[in-house]
Short mmCIF file of C-alpha atoms in Angstrom, two decimals:
data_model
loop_
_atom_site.label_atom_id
_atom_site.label_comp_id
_atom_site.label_asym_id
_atom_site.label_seq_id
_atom_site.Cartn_x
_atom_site.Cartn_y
_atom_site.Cartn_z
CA UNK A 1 8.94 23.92 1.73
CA UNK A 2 6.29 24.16 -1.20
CA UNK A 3 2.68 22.76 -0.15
CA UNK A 4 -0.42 22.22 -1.74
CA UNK A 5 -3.79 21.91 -1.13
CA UNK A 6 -6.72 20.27 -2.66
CA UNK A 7 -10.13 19.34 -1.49
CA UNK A 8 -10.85 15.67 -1.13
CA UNK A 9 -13.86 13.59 -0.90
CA UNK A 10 -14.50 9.85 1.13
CA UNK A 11 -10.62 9.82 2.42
CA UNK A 12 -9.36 9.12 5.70
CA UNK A 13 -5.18 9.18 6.32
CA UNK A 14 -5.81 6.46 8.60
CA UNK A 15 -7.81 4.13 6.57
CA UNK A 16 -5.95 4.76 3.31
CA UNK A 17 -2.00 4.47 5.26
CA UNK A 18 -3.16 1.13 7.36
CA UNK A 19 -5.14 -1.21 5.48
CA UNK A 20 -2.26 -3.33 4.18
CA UNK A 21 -1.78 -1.63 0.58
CA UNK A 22 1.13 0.43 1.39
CA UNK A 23 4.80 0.36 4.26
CA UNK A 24 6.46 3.54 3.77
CA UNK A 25 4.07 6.02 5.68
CA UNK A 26 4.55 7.06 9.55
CA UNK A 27 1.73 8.35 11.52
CA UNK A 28 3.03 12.09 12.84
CA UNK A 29 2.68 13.55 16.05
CA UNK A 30 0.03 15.76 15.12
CA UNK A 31 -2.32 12.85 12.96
CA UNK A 32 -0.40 13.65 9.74
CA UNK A 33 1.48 11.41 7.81
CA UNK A 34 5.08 11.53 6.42
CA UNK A 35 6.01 8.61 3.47
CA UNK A 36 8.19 8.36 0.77
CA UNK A 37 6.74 7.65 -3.08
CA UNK A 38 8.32 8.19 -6.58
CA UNK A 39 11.32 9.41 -4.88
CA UNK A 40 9.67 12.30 -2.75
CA UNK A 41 9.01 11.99 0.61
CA UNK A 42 6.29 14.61 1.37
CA UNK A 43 3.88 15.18 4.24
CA UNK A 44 0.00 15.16 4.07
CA UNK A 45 -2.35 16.61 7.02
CA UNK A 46 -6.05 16.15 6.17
CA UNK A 47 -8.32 18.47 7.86
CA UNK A 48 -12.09 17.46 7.69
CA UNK A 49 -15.09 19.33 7.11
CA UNK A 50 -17.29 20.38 10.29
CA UNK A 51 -20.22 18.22 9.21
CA UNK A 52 -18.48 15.77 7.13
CA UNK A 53 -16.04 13.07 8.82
CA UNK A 54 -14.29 12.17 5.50
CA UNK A 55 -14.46 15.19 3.19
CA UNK A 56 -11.95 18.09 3.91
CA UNK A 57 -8.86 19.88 2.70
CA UNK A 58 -5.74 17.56 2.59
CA UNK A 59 -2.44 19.59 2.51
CA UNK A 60 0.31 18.00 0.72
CA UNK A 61 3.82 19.22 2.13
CA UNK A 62 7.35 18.41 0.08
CA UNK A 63 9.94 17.92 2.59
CA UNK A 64 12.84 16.71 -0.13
CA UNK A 65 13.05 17.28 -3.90
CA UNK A 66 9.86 18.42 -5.88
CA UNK A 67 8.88 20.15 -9.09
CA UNK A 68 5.52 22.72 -9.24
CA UNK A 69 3.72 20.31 -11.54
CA UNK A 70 3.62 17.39 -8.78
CA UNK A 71 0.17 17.68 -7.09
CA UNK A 72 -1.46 17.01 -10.58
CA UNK A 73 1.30 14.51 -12.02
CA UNK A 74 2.27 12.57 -9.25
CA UNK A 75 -0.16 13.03 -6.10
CA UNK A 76 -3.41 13.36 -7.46
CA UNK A 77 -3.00 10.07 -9.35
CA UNK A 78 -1.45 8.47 -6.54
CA UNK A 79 -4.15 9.27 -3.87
CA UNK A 80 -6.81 8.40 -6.53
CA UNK A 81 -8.31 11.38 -5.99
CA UNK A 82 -10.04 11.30 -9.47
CA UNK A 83 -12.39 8.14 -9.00
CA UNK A 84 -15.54 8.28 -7.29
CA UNK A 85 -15.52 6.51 -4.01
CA UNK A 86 -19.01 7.36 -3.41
CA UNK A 87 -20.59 5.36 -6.11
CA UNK A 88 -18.20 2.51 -5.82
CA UNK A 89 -19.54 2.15 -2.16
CA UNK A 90 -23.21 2.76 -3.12
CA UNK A 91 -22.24 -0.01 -5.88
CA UNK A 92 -21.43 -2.56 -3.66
CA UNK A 93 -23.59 -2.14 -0.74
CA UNK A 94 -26.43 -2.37 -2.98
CA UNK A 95 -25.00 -5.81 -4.30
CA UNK A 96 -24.28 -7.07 -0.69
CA UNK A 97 -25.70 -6.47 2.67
CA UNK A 98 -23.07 -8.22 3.99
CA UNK A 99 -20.33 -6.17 3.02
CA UNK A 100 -22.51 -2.86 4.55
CA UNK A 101 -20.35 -2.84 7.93
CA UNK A 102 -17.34 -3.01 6.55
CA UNK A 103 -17.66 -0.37 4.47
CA UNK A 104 -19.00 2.14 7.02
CA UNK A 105 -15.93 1.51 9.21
CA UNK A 106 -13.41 1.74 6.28
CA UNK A 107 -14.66 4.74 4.32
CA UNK A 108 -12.02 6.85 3.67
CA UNK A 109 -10.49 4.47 2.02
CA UNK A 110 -8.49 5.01 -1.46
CA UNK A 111 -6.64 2.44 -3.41
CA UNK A 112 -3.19 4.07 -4.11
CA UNK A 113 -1.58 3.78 -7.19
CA UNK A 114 1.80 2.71 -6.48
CA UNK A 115 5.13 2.52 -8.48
CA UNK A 116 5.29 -1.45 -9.70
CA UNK A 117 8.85 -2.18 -8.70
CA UNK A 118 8.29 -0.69 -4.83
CA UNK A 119 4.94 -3.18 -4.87
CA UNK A 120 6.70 -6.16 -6.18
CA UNK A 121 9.43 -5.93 -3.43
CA UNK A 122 6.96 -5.08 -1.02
CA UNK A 123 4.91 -7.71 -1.29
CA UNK A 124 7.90 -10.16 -1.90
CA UNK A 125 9.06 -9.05 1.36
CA UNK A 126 5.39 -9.00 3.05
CA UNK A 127 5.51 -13.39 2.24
CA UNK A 128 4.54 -14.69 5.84
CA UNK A 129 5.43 -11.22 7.38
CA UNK A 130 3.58 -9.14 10.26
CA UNK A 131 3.00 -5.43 9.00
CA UNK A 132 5.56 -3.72 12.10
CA UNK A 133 8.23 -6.77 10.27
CA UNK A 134 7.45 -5.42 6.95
CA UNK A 135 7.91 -2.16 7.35
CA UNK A 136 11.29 -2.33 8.90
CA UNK A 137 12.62 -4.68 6.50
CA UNK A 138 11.80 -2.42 3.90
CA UNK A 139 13.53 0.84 5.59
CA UNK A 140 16.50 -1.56 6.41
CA UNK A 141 16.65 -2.52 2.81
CA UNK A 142 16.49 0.98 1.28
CA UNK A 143 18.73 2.50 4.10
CA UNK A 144 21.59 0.09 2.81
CA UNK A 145 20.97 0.07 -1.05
CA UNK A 146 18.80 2.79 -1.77
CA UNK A 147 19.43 6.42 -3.24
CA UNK A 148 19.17 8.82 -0.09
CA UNK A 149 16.68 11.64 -0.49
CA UNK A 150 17.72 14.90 0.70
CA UNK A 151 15.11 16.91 3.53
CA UNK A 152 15.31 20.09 2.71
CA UNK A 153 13.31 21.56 5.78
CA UNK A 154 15.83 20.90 8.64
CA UNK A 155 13.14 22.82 10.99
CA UNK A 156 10.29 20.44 9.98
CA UNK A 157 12.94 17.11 10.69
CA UNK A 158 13.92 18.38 14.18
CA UNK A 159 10.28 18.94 15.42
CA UNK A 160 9.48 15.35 14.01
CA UNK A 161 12.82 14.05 15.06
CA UNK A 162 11.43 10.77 17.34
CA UNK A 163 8.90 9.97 14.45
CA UNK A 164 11.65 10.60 11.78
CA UNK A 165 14.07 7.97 12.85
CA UNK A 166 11.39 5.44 12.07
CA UNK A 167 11.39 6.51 8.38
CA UNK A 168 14.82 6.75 6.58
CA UNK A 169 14.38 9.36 3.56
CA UNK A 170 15.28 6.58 0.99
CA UNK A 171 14.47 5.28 -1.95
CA UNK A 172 13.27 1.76 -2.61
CA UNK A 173 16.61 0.08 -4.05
CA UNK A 174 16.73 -0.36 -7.50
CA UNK A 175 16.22 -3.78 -9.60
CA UNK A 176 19.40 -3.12 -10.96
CA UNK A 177 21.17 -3.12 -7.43
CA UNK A 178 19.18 -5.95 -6.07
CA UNK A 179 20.46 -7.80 -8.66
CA UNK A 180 23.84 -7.05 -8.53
CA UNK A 181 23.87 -8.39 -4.81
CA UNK A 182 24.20 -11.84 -2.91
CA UNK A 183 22.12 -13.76 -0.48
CA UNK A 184 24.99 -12.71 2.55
CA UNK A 185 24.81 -9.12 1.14
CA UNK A 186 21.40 -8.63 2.46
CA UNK A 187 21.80 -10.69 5.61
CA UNK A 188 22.11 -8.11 7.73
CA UNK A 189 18.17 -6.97 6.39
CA UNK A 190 16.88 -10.51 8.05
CA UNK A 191 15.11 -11.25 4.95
CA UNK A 192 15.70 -15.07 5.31
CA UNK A 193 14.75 -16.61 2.15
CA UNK A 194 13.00 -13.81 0.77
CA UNK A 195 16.60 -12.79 -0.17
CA UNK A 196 16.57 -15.00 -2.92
CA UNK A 197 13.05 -14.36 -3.68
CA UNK A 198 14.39 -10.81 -4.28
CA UNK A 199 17.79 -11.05 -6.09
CA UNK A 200 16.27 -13.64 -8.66
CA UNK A 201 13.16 -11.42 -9.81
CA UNK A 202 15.41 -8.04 -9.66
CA UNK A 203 17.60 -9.92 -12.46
CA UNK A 204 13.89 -10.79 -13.97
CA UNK A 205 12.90 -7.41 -14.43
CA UNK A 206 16.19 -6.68 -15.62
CA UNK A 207 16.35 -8.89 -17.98
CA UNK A 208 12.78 -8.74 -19.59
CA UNK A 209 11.70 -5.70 -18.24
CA UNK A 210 8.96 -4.76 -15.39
CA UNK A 211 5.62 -7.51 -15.59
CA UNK A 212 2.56 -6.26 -17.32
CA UNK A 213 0.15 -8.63 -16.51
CA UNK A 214 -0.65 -11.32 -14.18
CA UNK A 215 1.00 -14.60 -15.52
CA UNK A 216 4.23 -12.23 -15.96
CA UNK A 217 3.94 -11.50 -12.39
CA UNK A 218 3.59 -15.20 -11.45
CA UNK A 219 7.10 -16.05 -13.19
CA UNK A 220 9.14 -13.93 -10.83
CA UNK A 221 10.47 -15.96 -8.47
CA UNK A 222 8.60 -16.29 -4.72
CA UNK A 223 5.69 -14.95 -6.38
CA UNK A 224 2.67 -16.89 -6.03
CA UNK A 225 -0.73 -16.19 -6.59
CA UNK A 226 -1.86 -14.13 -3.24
CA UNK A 227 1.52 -12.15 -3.63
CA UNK A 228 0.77 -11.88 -7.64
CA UNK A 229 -3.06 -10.51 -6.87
CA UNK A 230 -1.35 -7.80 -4.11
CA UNK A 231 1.13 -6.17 -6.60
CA UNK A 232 -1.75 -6.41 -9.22
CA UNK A 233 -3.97 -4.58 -7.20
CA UNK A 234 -1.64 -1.92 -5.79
CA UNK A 235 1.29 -1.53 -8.69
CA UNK A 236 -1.08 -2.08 -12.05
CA UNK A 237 -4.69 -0.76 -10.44
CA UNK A 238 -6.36 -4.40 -11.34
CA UNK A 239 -9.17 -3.95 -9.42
CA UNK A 240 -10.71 -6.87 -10.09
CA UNK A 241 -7.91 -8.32 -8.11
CA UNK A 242 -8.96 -10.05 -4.91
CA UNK A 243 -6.19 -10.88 -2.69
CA UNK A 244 -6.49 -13.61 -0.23
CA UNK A 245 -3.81 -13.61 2.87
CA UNK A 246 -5.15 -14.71 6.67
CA UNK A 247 -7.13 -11.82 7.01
CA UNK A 248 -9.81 -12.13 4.24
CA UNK A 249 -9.91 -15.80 4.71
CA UNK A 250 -11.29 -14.90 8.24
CA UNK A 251 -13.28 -12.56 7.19
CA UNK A 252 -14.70 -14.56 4.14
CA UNK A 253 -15.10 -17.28 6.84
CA UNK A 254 -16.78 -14.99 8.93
CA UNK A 255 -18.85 -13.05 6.99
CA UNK A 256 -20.28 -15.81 4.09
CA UNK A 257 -19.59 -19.07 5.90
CA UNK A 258 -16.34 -19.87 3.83
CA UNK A 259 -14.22 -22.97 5.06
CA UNK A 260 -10.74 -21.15 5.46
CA UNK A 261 -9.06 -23.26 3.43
CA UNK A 262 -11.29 -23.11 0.27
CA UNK A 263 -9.35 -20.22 -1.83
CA UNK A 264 -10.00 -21.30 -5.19
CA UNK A 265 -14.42 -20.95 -4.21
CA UNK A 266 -13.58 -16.81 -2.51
CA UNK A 267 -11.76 -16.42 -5.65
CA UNK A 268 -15.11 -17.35 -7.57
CA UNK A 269 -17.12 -15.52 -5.66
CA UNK A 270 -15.62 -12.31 -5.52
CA UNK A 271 -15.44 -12.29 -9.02
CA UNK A 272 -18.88 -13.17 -9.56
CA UNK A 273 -19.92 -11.23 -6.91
CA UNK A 274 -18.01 -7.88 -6.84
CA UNK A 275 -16.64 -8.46 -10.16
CA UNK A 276 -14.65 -4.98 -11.07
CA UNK A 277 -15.09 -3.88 -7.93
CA UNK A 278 -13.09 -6.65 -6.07
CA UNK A 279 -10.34 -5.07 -5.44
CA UNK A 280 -12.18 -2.05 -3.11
CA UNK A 281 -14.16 -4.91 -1.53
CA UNK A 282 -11.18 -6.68 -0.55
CA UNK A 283 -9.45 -3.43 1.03
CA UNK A 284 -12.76 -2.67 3.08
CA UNK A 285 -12.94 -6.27 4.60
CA UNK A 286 -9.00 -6.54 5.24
CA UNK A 287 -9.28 -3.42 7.32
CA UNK A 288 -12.36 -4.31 8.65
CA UNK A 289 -12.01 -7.45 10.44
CA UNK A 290 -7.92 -6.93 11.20
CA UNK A 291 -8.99 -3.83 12.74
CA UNK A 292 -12.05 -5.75 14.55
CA UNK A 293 -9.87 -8.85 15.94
CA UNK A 294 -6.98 -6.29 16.80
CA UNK A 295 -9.41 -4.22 19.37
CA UNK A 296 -10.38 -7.19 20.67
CA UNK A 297 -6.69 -8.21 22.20
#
């Protein structure tokens, strides 16, 4: 297995692999995580500092194919390990109180940058979805009509066996398979009619290539504009981007008197009020008050 390590600053496995921006990681055994990107599936065990909660030494671990120039081509750019976190916080907490608390509980973390195609079926599937639905849909999906990735460390796999059969090591099917499929083809997945949703933007991006901005986004079919703002956010690193599902219309609610229903005004606001920045404001106040109303239950 080839590893690598590199020292990282305001991250947190947990924050970064559960705040709605990403299915494909497990939570390990020991409080790693194993997850398949750009057709790797790798490990990563963060170790913190003694006297620093979110800074520490995150150890990156191939478990399938690699090359020695991934850490800097592929990993650093997808953790976002280059931005500063630090000021972006300091940024926003000095242009809102409000948004304070949900920073402090959320502070590790990063907005990755994802591969576009994975994030448009993603979030296609993620229409009126729970995140424990999401994710199996997806490893369904890929486990049928993906490209298998091979684990090299058979060691690794049997100590991580009971974890491991909740992620298949596949790929994200391709646009040009989901387009060369029918509706029944993928009933076994349960996708209901997401399936179409799926198969008609596959022969999209086929067709006219992969959407570069947002009104391309909003002519694949199922995609409207919460699902267009996601895949913005997380497959083109638009962070002005403010996606608005049931969570931050609670929260928005919640924290700035919002009536739940009034979109179009959050929409306004956040760009007025976190304007670049919306798309790390949004992240910290989805995990914050999902994870809030959660511990409640």
């Amino acid at each position: 297995m080839k590893s690598f390590d590199i020292e990282v600053h305001d991250f947190d496995l947990d924050h970064i692999f559960d705040c709605g921006q990403c299915f494909r990681w497990r939570k390990q055994r020991d409080g790693s995580y194993t997850g398949i990107a750009y057709r790797r599936i790798v490990n990563m065990n963060f170790q913190p500092f003694e006297k620093s909660k979110f800074d520490g030494m995150l150890r990156i671990t191939n478990l399938g194919n690699y090359s020695e120039d991934d850490l800097e081509k592929i990993w650093i750019p997808y953790l976002d390990i280059d931005r500063d976190y630090r000021k972006i916080k300091l940024t926003l907490s000095q242009n809102d109180e409000t948004i304070r608390d949900a920073i402090s509980y959320g502070a590790g973390i990063r907005i990755l940058k994802q591969e576009l195609w994975e994030t448009i079926v993603s979030f296609i599937i993620s229409q009126n979805n729970n995140i424990p639905r999401i994710k199996g849909c997806i490893e369904n999906l890929s486990r049928e009509f993906g490209e298998k990735i091979n684990l090299k460390s058979a060691s690794w796999q049997s100590e991580n066996t009971e974890k491991l059969t909740k992620l298949e090591p596949y790929t994200i099917p391709s646009a040009e398979k989901l387009a060369s499929l029918t509706q029944d083809d993928l009933a076994s997945i349960k996708l209901g009619y997401r399936s179409r949703y799926l198969i008609e933007s596959a022969k999209t991006v086929c067709e006219n290539g992969l959407p570069v901005n947002f009104e391309e986004l909003s002519k694949l079919c199922g995609v409207g504009p919460k699902v267009a703002n996601c895949i913005s956010l997380f497959g083109m690193n638009d962070t002005e981007s403010f996606p608005i599902d049931v969570w931050v219309k609670r929260v928005m609610a919640r924290l700035y008197g919002f009536d739940e229903n009034d979109i179009k005004g959050m929409q306004s606001f956040a760009g007025e009020k976190f304007g670049k920045l919306s798309g790390f404001a949004q992240q910290y106040l989805f995990y914050y008050i999902r994870n809030l109303d959660e511990n409640k239950k």
